Amino acid sequence: MKALAESAQVTDGPNDKGEMFKRPGRPSDRFPAPFPNEEAARAANGGSHPPDLSVIAKAREGGPDYIYSVLTGYKDKPGDMEMAPGMHYNTAFPGHQIAMPPPLADGVVPYTDDTEQTVDNYAKDVSAFLMWTAEPKLEQRHMLGHRVIIFLFVFAIIMFLAKKAVWKRVNKDHPPTEA
Ligand code: HEM
């Protein structure tokens, strides 16, 4: 992951001279934006702002399922639907009109094994990857959570037995009196 991040150059700074500088990326960086600012991004995308995908899986209801649905949701528009110029029909995007052209197509990226090179498989991989980038520590957190629950369970049993052992003598020496 570090090597992959280092393959991209990101803008950092300013340095002591007040200048911005480029450096190899780190896993904690956001994806480098392909456009210098929002206006340039809109100008290149028919007026729509392509979202920063670094944390999109956490920012949208449905997370990776939503991303998968958008990526595989390009269909022919229903006959009676009026589309705005430059928009594409998409079953998952709110309003069903999206400015993003279909970013995936069958066969564009080879797999190193026999996995079929389909939009469906690409969409699964991309959405799983974007879930990971949005929450890279999720699995460690889940594992720690399980260990904490197991610890609390064992601790509760020990505490219960300790309580019984401590109170046994007290109860014998001071039996409950009849009212
Ligand atoms: C595999 C690569 C890509 C993924 C996973 C992806 C994912 C997404 C997702 C999930 C959205 C919906 C965001 C939302 O709910 O607000 C979106 C929107 C958008 N994407 Fe992409 N995208 C990809 C590639 C591209 C490319 C190559 C372009 C430009 C040619 C692009 C341009 C846009 C634009 C303009 C929007 C905003 C759509 C609108 O508001 O109508 N995307 N993208």
PDB file of C-alpha atoms and ligand atoms in Angstrom:
ATOM      1  CA  MET A   1       0.000   0.000   0.000  1.00  0.00           C
ATOM      2  CA  LYS A   2       2.898   2.324   0.843  1.00  0.00           C
ATOM      3  CA  ALA A   3       4.505   1.599  -2.517  1.00  0.00           C
ATOM      4  CA  LEU A   4       1.220   2.249  -4.328  1.00  0.00           C
ATOM      5  CA  ALA A   5       0.779   5.578  -2.487  1.00  0.00           C
ATOM      6  CA  GLU A   6       4.374   6.571  -3.279  1.00  0.00           C
ATOM      7  CA  SER A   7       3.747   6.093  -6.985  1.00  0.00           C
ATOM      8  CA  ALA A   8       1.582   9.253  -6.924  1.00  0.00           C
ATOM      9  CA  GLN A   9       2.924  12.794  -6.430  1.00  0.00           C
ATOM     10  CA  VAL A  10       0.910  14.968  -4.038  1.00  0.00           C
ATOM     11  CA  THR A  11       1.099  18.703  -3.375  1.00  0.00           C
ATOM     12  CA  ASP A  12       2.147  19.587   0.178  1.00  0.00           C
ATOM     13  CA  GLY A  13       3.277  22.716   1.947  1.00  0.00           C
ATOM     14  CA  PRO A  14       3.801  25.546   2.240  1.00  0.00           C
ATOM     15  CA  ASN A  15       7.475  25.112   3.184  1.00  0.00           C
ATOM     16  CA  ASP A  16       9.658  27.680   5.054  1.00  0.00           C
ATOM     17  CA  LYS A  17       9.748  29.849   1.929  1.00  0.00           C
ATOM     18  CA  GLY A  18       5.966  29.786   1.643  1.00  0.00           C
ATOM     19  CA  GLU A  19       6.038  27.606  -1.455  1.00  0.00           C
ATOM     20  CA  MET A  20       3.935  24.530  -2.140  1.00  0.00           C
ATOM     21  CA  PHE A  21       5.957  21.469  -3.145  1.00  0.00           C
ATOM     22  CA  LYS A  22       5.422  17.977  -4.547  1.00  0.00           C
ATOM     23  CA  ARG A  23       6.290  14.821  -2.625  1.00  0.00           C
ATOM     24  CA  PRO A  24       5.544  11.101  -3.000  1.00  0.00           C
ATOM     25  CA  GLY A  25       2.151  10.173  -1.575  1.00  0.00           C
ATOM     26  CA  ARG A  26       1.532   8.464   1.775  1.00  0.00           C
ATOM     27  CA  PRO A  27      -1.302   6.047   2.567  1.00  0.00           C
ATOM     28  CA  SER A  28      -2.886   8.763   4.768  1.00  0.00           C
ATOM     29  CA  ASP A  29      -3.160  11.246   1.853  1.00  0.00           C
ATOM     30  CA  ARG A  30      -6.377  11.834  -0.031  1.00  0.00           C
ATOM     31  CA  PHE A  31      -6.464  10.894  -3.719  1.00  0.00           C
ATOM     32  CA  PRO A  32      -4.673  13.649  -5.702  1.00  0.00           C
ATOM     33  CA  ALA A  33      -7.375  15.659  -7.473  1.00  0.00           C
ATOM     34  CA  PRO A  34      -7.064  15.614 -11.282  1.00  0.00           C
ATOM     35  CA  PHE A  35      -8.280  19.255 -11.427  1.00  0.00           C
ATOM     36  CA  PRO A  36      -6.690  22.325  -9.760  1.00  0.00           C
ATOM     37  CA  ASN A  37     -10.025  23.582  -8.339  1.00  0.00           C
ATOM     38  CA  GLU A  38     -13.779  22.936  -8.316  1.00  0.00           C
ATOM     39  CA  GLU A  39     -14.482  25.342 -11.186  1.00  0.00           C
ATOM     40  CA  ALA A  40     -11.982  23.547 -13.450  1.00  0.00           C
ATOM     41  CA  ALA A  41     -13.549  20.206 -12.447  1.00  0.00           C
ATOM     42  CA  ARG A  42     -17.042  21.460 -13.297  1.00  0.00           C
ATOM     43  CA  ALA A  43     -15.873  22.989 -16.583  1.00  0.00           C
ATOM     44  CA  ALA A  44     -14.425  19.627 -17.659  1.00  0.00           C
ATOM     45  CA  ASN A  45     -17.530  17.659 -16.600  1.00  0.00           C
ATOM     46  CA  GLY A  46     -20.424  19.533 -18.174  1.00  0.00           C
ATOM     47  CA  GLY A  47     -21.038  21.674 -15.056  1.00  0.00           C
ATOM     48  CA  SER A  48     -21.132  18.782 -12.533  1.00  0.00           C
ATOM     49  CA  HIS A  49     -18.599  18.397  -9.745  1.00  0.00           C
ATOM     50  CA  PRO A  50     -16.953  14.945  -9.648  1.00  0.00           C
ATOM     51  CA  PRO A  51     -16.830  14.005  -5.956  1.00  0.00           C
ATOM     52  CA  ASP A  52     -13.624  13.254  -4.039  1.00  0.00           C
ATOM     53  CA  LEU A  53     -13.772   9.453  -3.781  1.00  0.00           C
ATOM     54  CA  SER A  54     -11.372   9.154  -0.795  1.00  0.00           C
ATOM     55  CA  VAL A  55     -14.207   8.791   1.737  1.00  0.00           C
ATOM     56  CA  ILE A  56     -17.252   8.470  -0.562  1.00  0.00           C
ATOM     57  CA  ALA A  57     -18.032   4.986   0.828  1.00  0.00           C
ATOM     58  CA  LYS A  58     -18.662   6.577   4.236  1.00  0.00           C
ATOM     59  CA  ALA A  59     -20.309   9.695   2.833  1.00  0.00           C
ATOM     60  CA  ARG A  60     -23.196   7.994   0.999  1.00  0.00           C
ATOM     61  CA  GLU A  61     -26.021   5.912   2.405  1.00  0.00           C
ATOM     62  CA  GLY A  62     -25.428   2.291   1.390  1.00  0.00           C
ATOM     63  CA  GLY A  63     -21.651   2.836   1.154  1.00  0.00           C
ATOM     64  CA  PRO A  64     -19.952   0.271  -1.130  1.00  0.00           C
ATOM     65  CA  ASP A  65     -23.329  -1.177  -2.203  1.00  0.00           C
ATOM     66  CA  TYR A  66     -24.331   2.264  -3.493  1.00  0.00           C
ATOM     67  CA  ILE A  67     -21.004   2.672  -5.368  1.00  0.00           C
ATOM     68  CA  TYR A  68     -21.428  -0.789  -6.913  1.00  0.00           C
ATOM     69  CA  SER A  69     -24.981   0.084  -7.952  1.00  0.00           C
ATOM     70  CA  VAL A  70     -23.892   3.375  -9.574  1.00  0.00           C
ATOM     71  CA  LEU A  71     -21.057   1.673 -11.470  1.00  0.00           C
ATOM     72  CA  THR A  72     -23.344  -1.082 -12.769  1.00  0.00           C
ATOM     73  CA  GLY A  73     -26.478   1.088 -13.040  1.00  0.00           C
ATOM     74  CA  TYR A  74     -26.017   2.421 -16.598  1.00  0.00           C
ATOM     75  CA  LYS A  75     -29.034   1.245 -18.597  1.00  0.00           C
ATOM     76  CA  ASP A  76     -31.064   2.451 -21.573  1.00  0.00           C
ATOM     77  CA  LYS A  77     -33.360   5.212 -20.412  1.00  0.00           C
ATOM     78  CA  PRO A  78     -37.095   4.516 -20.287  1.00  0.00           C
ATOM     79  CA  GLY A  79     -38.649   5.710 -23.561  1.00  0.00           C
ATOM     80  CA  ASP A  80     -40.739   8.489 -22.033  1.00  0.00           C
ATOM     81  CA  MET A  81     -37.936  10.038 -19.924  1.00  0.00           C
ATOM     82  CA  GLU A  82     -36.509  13.456 -20.911  1.00  0.00           C
ATOM     83  CA  MET A  83     -32.728  13.590 -20.329  1.00  0.00           C
ATOM     84  CA  ALA A  84     -30.797  16.848 -19.812  1.00  0.00           C
ATOM     85  CA  PRO A  85     -27.965  17.372 -22.332  1.00  0.00           C
ATOM     86  CA  GLY A  86     -24.791  15.397 -21.532  1.00  0.00           C
ATOM     87  CA  MET A  87     -26.468  13.303 -18.835  1.00  0.00           C
ATOM     88  CA  HIS A  88     -26.525   9.495 -18.657  1.00  0.00           C
ATOM     89  CA  TYR A  89     -29.364   7.339 -17.384  1.00  0.00           C
ATOM     90  CA  ASN A  90     -28.384   5.501 -14.180  1.00  0.00           C
ATOM     91  CA  THR A  91     -30.743   3.405 -12.062  1.00  0.00           C
ATOM     92  CA  ALA A  92     -28.898   4.006  -8.752  1.00  0.00           C
ATOM     93  CA  PHE A  93     -28.081   7.720  -8.906  1.00  0.00           C
ATOM     94  CA  PRO A  94     -30.715   9.977  -7.257  1.00  0.00           C
ATOM     95  CA  GLY A  95     -32.878  11.405 -10.049  1.00  0.00           C
ATOM     96  CA  HIS A  96     -31.548   8.732 -12.472  1.00  0.00           C
ATOM     97  CA  GLN A  97     -29.539  11.322 -14.454  1.00  0.00           C
ATOM     98  CA  ILE A  98     -25.779  11.352 -13.829  1.00  0.00           C
ATOM     99  CA  ALA A  99     -23.119  13.532 -15.455  1.00  0.00           C
ATOM    100  CA  MET A 100     -20.447  10.824 -15.101  1.00  0.00           C
ATOM    101  CA  PRO A 101     -20.035   8.756 -18.273  1.00  0.00           C
ATOM    102  CA  PRO A 102     -19.794   4.996 -17.546  1.00  0.00           C
ATOM    103  CA  PRO A 103     -16.233   4.762 -16.130  1.00  0.00           C
ATOM    104  CA  LEU A 104     -15.942   0.976 -16.554  1.00  0.00           C
ATOM    105  CA  ALA A 105     -16.280  -1.341 -19.532  1.00  0.00           C
ATOM    106  CA  ASP A 106     -15.805  -5.095 -19.962  1.00  0.00           C
ATOM    107  CA  GLY A 107     -12.202  -6.118 -20.574  1.00  0.00           C
ATOM    108  CA  VAL A 108     -10.458  -2.790 -19.793  1.00  0.00           C
ATOM    109  CA  VAL A 109      -8.261  -4.181 -16.986  1.00  0.00           C
ATOM    110  CA  PRO A 110      -6.741  -7.688 -17.062  1.00  0.00           C
ATOM    111  CA  TYR A 111      -6.779  -9.826 -13.910  1.00  0.00           C
ATOM    112  CA  THR A 112      -3.723 -11.862 -12.936  1.00  0.00           C
ATOM    113  CA  ASP A 113      -5.944 -14.948 -12.488  1.00  0.00           C
ATOM    114  CA  ASP A 114      -8.874 -16.316 -14.494  1.00  0.00           C
ATOM    115  CA  THR A 115     -11.422 -13.850 -13.066  1.00  0.00           C
ATOM    116  CA  GLU A 116     -13.806 -12.706 -15.793  1.00  0.00           C
ATOM    117  CA  GLN A 117     -13.041  -9.165 -16.968  1.00  0.00           C
ATOM    118  CA  THR A 118     -16.566  -7.812 -16.536  1.00  0.00           C
ATOM    119  CA  VAL A 119     -17.974  -4.486 -15.348  1.00  0.00           C
ATOM    120  CA  ASP A 120     -19.673  -6.440 -12.567  1.00  0.00           C
ATOM    121  CA  ASN A 121     -16.370  -7.822 -11.202  1.00  0.00           C
ATOM    122  CA  TYR A 122     -14.584  -4.468 -11.620  1.00  0.00           C
ATOM    123  CA  ALA A 123     -17.412  -2.693  -9.788  1.00  0.00           C
ATOM    124  CA  LYS A 124     -17.177  -5.157  -6.875  1.00  0.00           C
ATOM    125  CA  ASP A 125     -13.412  -4.607  -6.597  1.00  0.00           C
ATOM    126  CA  VAL A 126     -13.586  -0.811  -6.921  1.00  0.00           C
ATOM    127  CA  SER A 127     -16.333  -0.475  -4.319  1.00  0.00           C
ATOM    128  CA  ALA A 128     -14.523  -2.819  -1.876  1.00  0.00           C
ATOM    129  CA  PHE A 129     -11.338  -0.775  -2.411  1.00  0.00           C
ATOM    130  CA  LEU A 130     -13.184   2.508  -1.803  1.00  0.00           C
ATOM    131  CA  MET A 131     -14.677   1.065   1.400  1.00  0.00           C
ATOM    132  CA  TRP A 132     -11.149   0.210   2.513  1.00  0.00           C
ATOM    133  CA  THR A 133      -9.801   3.704   1.679  1.00  0.00           C
ATOM    134  CA  ALA A 134     -12.682   5.297   3.600  1.00  0.00           C
ATOM    135  CA  GLU A 135     -12.135   3.120   6.688  1.00  0.00           C
ATOM    136  CA  PRO A 136      -8.719   1.399   6.472  1.00  0.00           C
ATOM    137  CA  LYS A 137      -8.690   0.401  10.180  1.00  0.00           C
ATOM    138  CA  LEU A 138     -12.177  -1.177  10.153  1.00  0.00           C
ATOM    139  CA  GLU A 139     -11.014  -4.800  10.317  1.00  0.00           C
ATOM    140  CA  GLN A 140      -8.500  -4.131  13.105  1.00  0.00           C
ATOM    141  CA  ARG A 141     -11.258  -2.330  15.040  1.00  0.00           C
ATOM    142  CA  HIS A 142     -13.654  -5.251  14.622  1.00  0.00           C
ATOM    143  CA  MET A 143     -10.952  -7.693  15.786  1.00  0.00           C
ATOM    144  CA  LEU A 144     -10.163  -5.552  18.835  1.00  0.00           C
ATOM    145  CA  GLY A 145     -13.897  -5.318  19.553  1.00  0.00           C
ATOM    146  CA  HIS A 146     -14.230  -9.122  19.595  1.00  0.00           C
ATOM    147  CA  ARG A 147     -11.262  -9.436  21.959  1.00  0.00           C
ATOM    148  CA  VAL A 148     -12.722  -6.808  24.292  1.00  0.00           C
ATOM    149  CA  ILE A 149     -16.083  -8.635  24.398  1.00  0.00           C
ATOM    150  CA  ILE A 150     -14.344 -11.969  25.167  1.00  0.00           C
ATOM    151  CA  PHE A 151     -12.260 -10.270  27.886  1.00  0.00           C
ATOM    152  CA  LEU A 152     -15.354  -8.654  29.441  1.00  0.00           C
ATOM    153  CA  PHE A 153     -17.191 -11.999  29.397  1.00  0.00           C
ATOM    154  CA  VAL A 154     -14.349 -13.868  31.159  1.00  0.00           C
ATOM    155  CA  PHE A 155     -13.866 -10.926  33.548  1.00  0.00           C
ATOM    156  CA  ALA A 156     -17.577 -10.941  34.419  1.00  0.00           C
ATOM    157  CA  ILE A 157     -17.449 -14.686  35.267  1.00  0.00           C
ATOM    158  CA  ILE A 158     -14.359 -14.166  37.478  1.00  0.00           C
ATOM    159  CA  MET A 159     -16.004 -11.204  39.211  1.00  0.00           C
ATOM    160  CA  PHE A 160     -19.200 -13.217  39.767  1.00  0.00           C
ATOM    161  CA  LEU A 161     -17.270 -16.140  41.311  1.00  0.00           C
ATOM    162  CA  ALA A 162     -15.172 -13.722  43.414  1.00  0.00           C
ATOM    163  CA  LYS A 163     -18.323 -12.023  44.679  1.00  0.00           C
ATOM    164  CA  LYS A 164     -19.841 -15.392  45.622  1.00  0.00           C
ATOM    165  CA  ALA A 165     -16.640 -16.413  47.442  1.00  0.00           C
ATOM    166  CA  VAL A 166     -16.428 -13.128  49.385  1.00  0.00           C
ATOM    167  CA  TRP A 167     -20.105 -12.989  50.370  1.00  0.00           C
ATOM    168  CA  LYS A 168     -20.412 -16.690  51.248  1.00  0.00           C
ATOM    169  CA  ARG A 169     -18.847 -16.215  54.717  1.00  0.00           C
ATOM    170  CA  VAL A 170     -20.708 -12.978  55.389  1.00  0.00           C
ATOM    171  CA  ASN A 171     -24.031 -14.668  54.639  1.00  0.00           C
ATOM    172  CA  LYS A 172     -23.159 -17.647  56.896  1.00  0.00           C
ATOM    173  CA  ASP A 173     -22.125 -15.418  59.817  1.00  0.00           C
ATOM    174  CA  HIS A 174     -25.115 -13.130  59.375  1.00  0.00           C
ATOM    175  CA  PRO A 175     -28.008 -15.252  58.128  1.00  0.00           C
ATOM    176  CA  PRO A 176     -30.986 -13.265  56.910  1.00  0.00           C
ATOM    177  CA  THR A 177     -33.291 -12.625  59.880  1.00  0.00           C
ATOM    178  CA  GLU A 178     -37.014 -13.307  59.726  1.00  0.00           C
ATOM    179  CA  ALA A 179     -39.004 -10.060  59.688  1.00  0.00           C
TER     180      ALA A 179
HETATM  181  C1  HEM B   1     -13.859   3.742 -11.384  1.00  0.00           C
HETATM  182  C2  HEM B   1     -13.784   5.058 -11.364  1.00  0.00           C
HETATM  183  C3  HEM B   1     -14.911   5.905 -10.814  1.00  0.00           C
HETATM  184  C4  HEM B   1     -15.680   5.678  -9.733  1.00  0.00           C
HETATM  185  C5  HEM B   1     -15.635   4.516  -8.729  1.00  0.00           C
HETATM  186  C6  HEM B   1     -16.615   6.776  -9.643  1.00  0.00           C
HETATM  187  C7  HEM B   1     -17.601   6.880  -8.681  1.00  0.00           C
HETATM  188  C8  HEM B   1     -18.560   7.871  -8.640  1.00  0.00           C
HETATM  189  C9  HEM B   1     -19.690   7.890  -7.766  1.00  0.00           C
HETATM  190  C10 HEM B   1     -20.024   6.805  -6.717  1.00  0.00           C
HETATM  191  C11 HEM B   1     -20.397   9.010  -8.033  1.00  0.00           C
HETATM  192  C12 HEM B   1     -21.719   9.426  -7.363  1.00  0.00           C
HETATM  193  C13 HEM B   1     -21.390  10.408  -6.280  1.00  0.00           C
HETATM  194  C14 HEM B   1     -22.574  10.887  -5.503  1.00  0.00           C
HETATM  195  O1  HEM B   1     -23.380  10.084  -4.995  1.00  0.00           O
HETATM  196  O2  HEM B   1     -22.688  12.109  -5.342  1.00  0.00           O
HETATM  197  C15 HEM B   1     -19.702   9.729  -9.087  1.00  0.00           C
HETATM  198  C16 HEM B   1     -20.087  10.937  -9.616  1.00  0.00           C
HETATM  199  C17 HEM B   1     -19.421  11.606 -10.623  1.00  0.00           C
HETATM  200  N1  HEM B   1     -18.323  11.148 -11.317  1.00  0.00           N
HETATM  201 FE1  HEM B   1     -17.385   9.393 -11.045  1.00  0.00          FE
HETATM  202  N2  HEM B   1     -16.358   7.657 -10.653  1.00  0.00           N
HETATM  203  C18 HEM B   1     -15.328   7.159 -11.400  1.00  0.00           C
HETATM  204  C19 HEM B   1     -14.782   7.731 -12.538  1.00  0.00           C
HETATM  205  C20 HEM B   1     -15.148   8.940 -13.073  1.00  0.00           C
HETATM  206  C21 HEM B   1     -14.567   9.540 -14.259  1.00  0.00           C
HETATM  207  C22 HEM B   1     -13.458   8.885 -15.099  1.00  0.00           C
HETATM  208  C23 HEM B   1     -15.175  10.743 -14.434  1.00  0.00           C
HETATM  209  C24 HEM B   1     -14.940  11.776 -15.480  1.00  0.00           C
HETATM  210  C25 HEM B   1     -14.896  11.498 -16.758  1.00  0.00           C
HETATM  211  C26 HEM B   1     -16.158  10.901 -13.370  1.00  0.00           C
HETATM  212  C27 HEM B   1     -16.991  11.991 -13.204  1.00  0.00           C
HETATM  213  C28 HEM B   1     -17.996  12.081 -12.276  1.00  0.00           C
HETATM  214  C29 HEM B   1     -18.916  13.208 -12.176  1.00  0.00           C
HETATM  215  C30 HEM B   1     -18.910  14.471 -13.037  1.00  0.00           C
HETATM  216  C31 HEM B   1     -19.806  12.918 -11.133  1.00  0.00           C
HETATM  217  C32 HEM B   1     -20.967  13.779 -10.614  1.00  0.00           C
HETATM  218  C33 HEM B   1     -22.214  13.294 -11.268  1.00  0.00           C
HETATM  219  C34 HEM B   1     -23.394  14.225 -11.082  1.00  0.00           C
HETATM  220  O3  HEM B   1     -23.436  15.005 -10.115  1.00  0.00           O
HETATM  221  O4  HEM B   1     -24.310  14.150 -11.943  1.00  0.00           O
HETATM  222  N3  HEM B   1     -16.116   9.791 -12.580  1.00  0.00           N
HETATM  223  N4  HEM B   1     -18.578   9.012  -9.426  1.00  0.00           N
END
